[in-house]
mmCIF file of C-alpha atoms in Angstrom:
data_model
loop_
_atom_site.group_PDB
_atom_site.id
_atom_site.type_symbol
_atom_site.label_atom_id
_atom_site.label_comp_id
_atom_site.label_asym_id
_atom_site.label_seq_id
_atom_site.Cartn_x
_atom_site.Cartn_y
_atom_site.Cartn_z
ATOM 1 C CA MET A 54 6.863 -8.154 -10.728
ATOM 2 C CA SER A 55 4.761 -8.028 -7.633
ATOM 3 C CA GLY A 56 4.899 -10.619 -4.898
ATOM 4 C CA SER A 57 1.241 -10.016 -4.143
ATOM 5 C CA LEU A 58 0.042 -10.634 -7.718
ATOM 6 C CA SER A 59 1.891 -11.912 -10.778
ATOM 7 C CA ILE A 60 0.168 -13.702 -13.629
ATOM 8 C CA PHE A 61 2.094 -16.187 -15.789
ATOM 9 C CA ARG A 62 1.170 -18.275 -18.789
ATOM 10 C CA ASN A 63 1.377 -21.978 -17.941
ATOM 11 C CA THR A 64 4.196 -23.018 -20.300
ATOM 12 C CA THR A 65 7.312 -25.132 -19.868
ATOM 13 C CA ALA A 66 9.535 -22.096 -20.488
ATOM 14 C CA ILE A 67 7.831 -20.086 -17.750
ATOM 15 C CA ASN A 68 7.549 -22.989 -15.330
ATOM 16 C CA SER A 69 11.268 -23.733 -15.552
ATOM 17 C CA LEU A 70 12.460 -20.114 -15.566
ATOM 18 C CA PHE A 71 13.593 -20.360 -11.929
ATOM 19 C CA LYS A 72 16.223 -22.904 -13.014
ATOM 20 C CA LYS A 73 17.995 -20.159 -14.969
ATOM 21 C CA SER A 74 19.095 -18.559 -11.705
ATOM 22 C CA ASP A 75 22.800 -19.018 -10.971
ATOM 23 C CA PHE A 76 21.735 -19.449 -7.351
ATOM 24 C CA PHE A 77 19.066 -22.123 -7.920
ATOM 25 C CA LEU A 78 21.110 -25.086 -6.613
ATOM 26 C CA LYS A 79 22.554 -23.029 -3.748
ATOM 27 C CA LEU A 80 19.035 -22.042 -2.707
ATOM 28 C CA LEU A 81 17.868 -25.666 -2.736
ATOM 29 C CA ARG A 82 20.830 -26.883 -0.692
ATOM 30 C CA SER A 83 20.641 -24.168 1.943
ATOM 31 C CA ASN A 84 19.517 -25.089 5.472
ATOM 32 C CA ARG A 85 18.044 -21.640 6.053
ATOM 33 C CA TYR A 86 15.300 -19.711 4.323
ATOM 34 C CA GLU A 87 16.467 -18.300 1.013
ATOM 35 C CA GLY A 88 14.049 -16.170 -0.959
ATOM 36 C CA LEU A 89 13.679 -16.189 -4.712
ATOM 37 C CA ASP A 90 11.222 -13.326 -4.474
ATOM 38 C CA GLU A 91 10.602 -10.436 -6.826
ATOM 39 C CA THR A 92 13.566 -8.239 -5.839
ATOM 40 C CA THR A 93 15.405 -10.108 -3.051
ATOM 41 C CA HIS A 94 14.471 -7.090 -0.906
ATOM 42 C CA ASP A 95 16.395 -4.666 -3.119
ATOM 43 C CA ASN A 96 14.418 -1.436 -3.490
ATOM 44 C CA ARG A 97 16.316 0.049 -6.444
ATOM 45 C CA THR A 98 13.641 -0.781 -9.040
ATOM 46 C CA TRP A 99 10.924 0.849 -6.905
ATOM 47 C CA GLU A 100 13.101 3.956 -7.116
ATOM 48 C CA GLY A 101 13.293 3.735 -10.937
ATOM 49 C CA ALA A 102 16.433 1.637 -11.548
ATOM 50 C CA ASN A 103 16.633 -0.808 -14.458
ATOM 51 C CA LYS A 104 15.432 -4.278 -13.488
ATOM 52 C CA LEU A 105 18.635 -5.815 -14.868
ATOM 53 C CA THR A 106 20.579 -4.041 -12.098
ATOM 54 C CA LEU A 107 18.901 -6.245 -9.479
ATOM 55 C CA PRO A 108 20.717 -9.234 -8.002
ATOM 56 C CA SER A 109 20.580 -12.094 -10.504
ATOM 57 C CA GLN A 110 18.849 -14.368 -7.985
ATOM 58 C CA SER A 111 15.766 -12.097 -7.915
ATOM 59 C CA PHE A 112 12.810 -13.280 -9.955
ATOM 60 C CA THR A 113 12.306 -9.826 -11.490
ATOM 61 C CA TYR A 114 15.855 -9.991 -12.842
ATOM 62 C CA LEU A 115 15.185 -13.439 -14.354
ATOM 63 C CA ILE A 116 11.989 -12.190 -16.037
ATOM 64 C CA ALA A 117 13.656 -9.000 -17.353
ATOM 65 C CA TYR A 118 16.656 -10.995 -18.608
ATOM 66 C CA ALA A 119 14.397 -13.488 -20.435
ATOM 67 C CA GLN A 120 12.503 -10.570 -21.971
ATOM 68 C CA GLU A 121 15.736 -8.944 -23.160
ATOM 69 C CA LYS A 122 16.797 -12.230 -24.786
ATOM 70 C CA GLY A 123 13.430 -12.426 -26.583
ATOM 71 C CA LEU A 124 12.265 -15.507 -24.664
ATOM 72 C CA LEU A 125 9.208 -13.814 -23.098
ATOM 73 C CA LYS A 126 6.794 -10.944 -23.541
ATOM 74 C CA VAL A 127 6.481 -9.107 -20.254
ATOM 75 C CA SER A 128 4.448 -6.219 -18.892
ATOM 76 C CA PHE A 129 5.764 -4.496 -15.806
ATOM 77 C CA GLU A 130 2.727 -2.221 -15.640
ATOM 78 C CA THR A 131 1.611 -1.430 -12.096
ATOM 79 C CA THR A 132 -2.090 -2.056 -11.575
ATOM 80 C CA CYS A 133 -2.184 -2.120 -7.786
ATOM 81 C CA GLU A 134 -1.425 0.196 -4.909
ATOM 82 C CA GLU A 135 0.576 -0.857 -1.855
ATOM 83 C CA PHE A 136 0.969 2.358 0.142
ATOM 84 C CA LEU A 137 -1.422 5.163 1.003
ATOM 85 C CA GLY A 138 0.027 8.487 2.093
ATOM 86 C CA LYS A 139 -1.595 11.373 3.935
ATOM 87 C CA HIS A 140 -3.904 12.552 1.109
ATOM 88 C CA ASP A 141 -4.380 9.254 -0.781
ATOM 89 C CA ILE A 142 -7.796 7.612 -1.094
ATOM 90 C CA VAL A 143 -8.840 4.217 -2.413
ATOM 91 C CA LYS A 144 -12.535 4.146 -3.280
ATOM 92 C CA PHE A 145 -14.693 1.120 -4.012
ATOM 93 C CA GLU A 146 -17.957 1.951 -5.762
ATOM 94 C CA GLU A 147 -20.030 0.257 -8.478
ATOM 95 C CA ASN A 148 -17.611 -2.711 -8.442
ATOM 96 C CA ARG A 149 -14.701 -0.426 -9.412
ATOM 97 C CA LEU A 150 -11.642 0.264 -7.315
ATOM 98 C CA THR A 151 -9.878 3.588 -7.793
ATOM 99 C CA PHE A 152 -6.763 5.133 -6.277
ATOM 100 C CA ASN A 153 -6.898 8.932 -6.280
ATOM 101 C CA GLY A 154 -9.400 8.696 -9.144
ATOM 102 C CA ASN A 155 -7.481 6.183 -11.313
ATOM 103 C CA GLU A 156 -8.783 2.631 -11.654
ATOM 104 C CA ILE A 157 -6.589 -0.098 -10.088
ATOM 105 C CA SER A 158 -6.800 -3.898 -9.874
ATOM 106 C CA TYR A 159 -6.465 -4.096 -6.108
ATOM 107 C CA TYR A 160 -5.138 -2.436 -2.955
ATOM 108 C CA HIS A 161 -2.538 -4.492 -1.114
ATOM 109 C CA TYR A 162 -2.386 -2.807 2.274
ATOM 110 C CA VAL A 163 0.942 -4.419 3.195
ATOM 111 C CA CYS A 164 2.615 -1.075 3.975
ATOM 112 C CA ASN A 165 -0.277 0.525 5.874
ATOM 113 C CA LYS A 166 -1.607 -2.372 7.961
ATOM 114 C CA ASN A 167 1.294 -2.238 10.444
ATOM 115 C CA ASN A 168 0.527 1.371 11.363
ATOM 116 C CA GLU A 169 -1.044 1.371 14.829
ATOM 117 C CA ILE A 170 -3.756 3.808 13.712
ATOM 118 C CA PHE A 171 -4.790 1.707 10.676
ATOM 119 C CA LYS A 172 -8.361 0.472 11.172
ATOM 120 C CA LEU A 173 -9.342 -2.842 9.592
ATOM 121 C CA PRO A 174 -13.064 -3.238 8.885
ATOM 122 C CA ASP A 175 -15.240 -5.502 11.000
ATOM 123 C CA TRP A 176 -18.101 -5.543 8.509
ATOM 124 C CA GLU A 177 -20.245 -8.662 8.417
ATOM 125 C CA ILE A 178 -21.313 -7.709 4.896
ATOM 126 C CA VAL A 179 -18.957 -5.773 2.626
ATOM 127 C CA PRO A 180 -20.679 -2.494 1.730
ATOM 128 C CA GLN A 181 -21.412 -1.508 -1.875
ATOM 129 C CA LYS A 182 -19.294 1.600 -1.377
ATOM 130 C CA PHE A 183 -16.318 2.189 0.924
ATOM 131 C CA TYR A 184 -13.100 4.176 1.219
ATOM 132 C CA VAL A 185 -9.581 3.401 2.398
ATOM 133 C CA THR A 186 -7.192 6.056 3.676
ATOM 134 C CA GLU A 187 -3.843 5.850 5.437
ATOM 135 C CA THR A 188 -5.803 5.240 8.658
ATOM 136 C CA GLY A 189 -8.056 2.398 7.472
ATOM 137 C CA PHE A 190 -11.327 1.308 5.885
ATOM 138 C CA TYR A 191 -14.436 3.505 6.140
ATOM 139 C CA GLN A 192 -18.008 3.467 4.872
ATOM 140 C CA PHE A 193 -18.215 7.256 4.768
ATOM 141 C CA SER A 194 -16.402 9.759 2.625
ATOM 142 C CA PRO A 195 -12.934 10.836 3.827
ATOM 143 C CA SER A 196 -13.935 14.438 3.035
ATOM 144 C CA PHE A 197 -16.769 14.044 5.591
ATOM 145 C CA LEU A 198 -14.201 12.821 8.136
ATOM 146 C CA LYS A 199 -11.881 15.767 7.364
ATOM 147 C CA ASN A 200 -14.790 18.188 7.870
ATOM 148 C CA CYS A 201 -15.627 16.571 11.235
ATOM 149 C CA ILE A 202 -12.011 16.856 12.376
ATOM 150 C CA HIS A 203 -11.878 20.481 11.188
ATOM 151 C CA LEU A 204 -15.084 21.343 13.097
ATOM 152 C CA LEU A 205 -13.826 19.546 16.203
ATOM 153 C CA ARG A 206 -10.539 21.465 16.126
ATOM 154 C CA LYS A 207 -12.410 24.718 15.520
ATOM 155 C CA SER A 208 -14.807 24.081 18.420
ATOM 156 C CA MET A 209 -11.934 23.101 20.721
ATOM 157 C CA GLY A 210 -10.200 26.361 19.820
ATOM 158 C CA TRP A 211 -13.414 28.258 20.598
ATOM 159 C CA PHE A 212 -13.795 26.406 23.921
ATOM 160 C CA GLU A 213 -10.166 27.107 24.851
ATOM 161 C CA ASN A 214 -10.592 30.790 23.964
ATOM 162 C CA ILE A 215 -13.772 31.132 26.106
ATOM 163 C CA SER A 216 -12.154 29.238 28.986
ATOM 164 C CA MET A 217 -9.139 31.558 28.999
ATOM 165 C CA ARG A 218 -11.402 34.649 29.013
ATOM 166 C CA ILE A 219 -13.361 33.310 31.992
ATOM 167 C CA LEU A 220 -10.179 32.448 33.895
ATOM 168 C CA LYS A 221 -8.717 35.915 33.241
ATOM 169 C CA ARG A 222 -11.966 37.688 34.146
ATOM 170 C CA PHE A 223 -12.103 35.999 37.532
ATOM 171 C CA LYS A 224 -8.303 36.283 37.900
ATOM 172 C CA ILE A 225 -7.878 32.539 38.107
ATOM 173 C CA TRP A 226 -4.411 31.575 36.922
ATOM 174 C CA ILE A 227 -3.237 28.125 36.124
#
């Protein structure tokens, strides 16, 4: 289950599945926000735990329970990416989206967008080819960016080295 994209067949059984929750009436009667989301903010399944170990008011639990009872056919296959780490790259090219070379359905940047260095695009027209890294959306290859950063660091090291030689030669101390 993914809160950002879940596809269901439009049947009475599916449409009334939420009523199977022991907490359904409690949720309706509550004066405060009560979520019947995919995991009720329990991260155990993202760490590999069985979905039936989730709280029974989570929608993922309800789906997994219905599947175990033979009421539904379910796929819990992950076809999206929600977090990009230091070396991860999402690439859009030829109408295909890939994550580290593997095709995905979409990139949901929920985990990266709150990072202060994450750059959202301001493109008026979406380019035919672009990349997304942990720092944002780009029209040029991340390997090009890495090379630029490497050259900049190398040149700064060279500049610092020359500066120190000049300061020492003229006995100027900082």
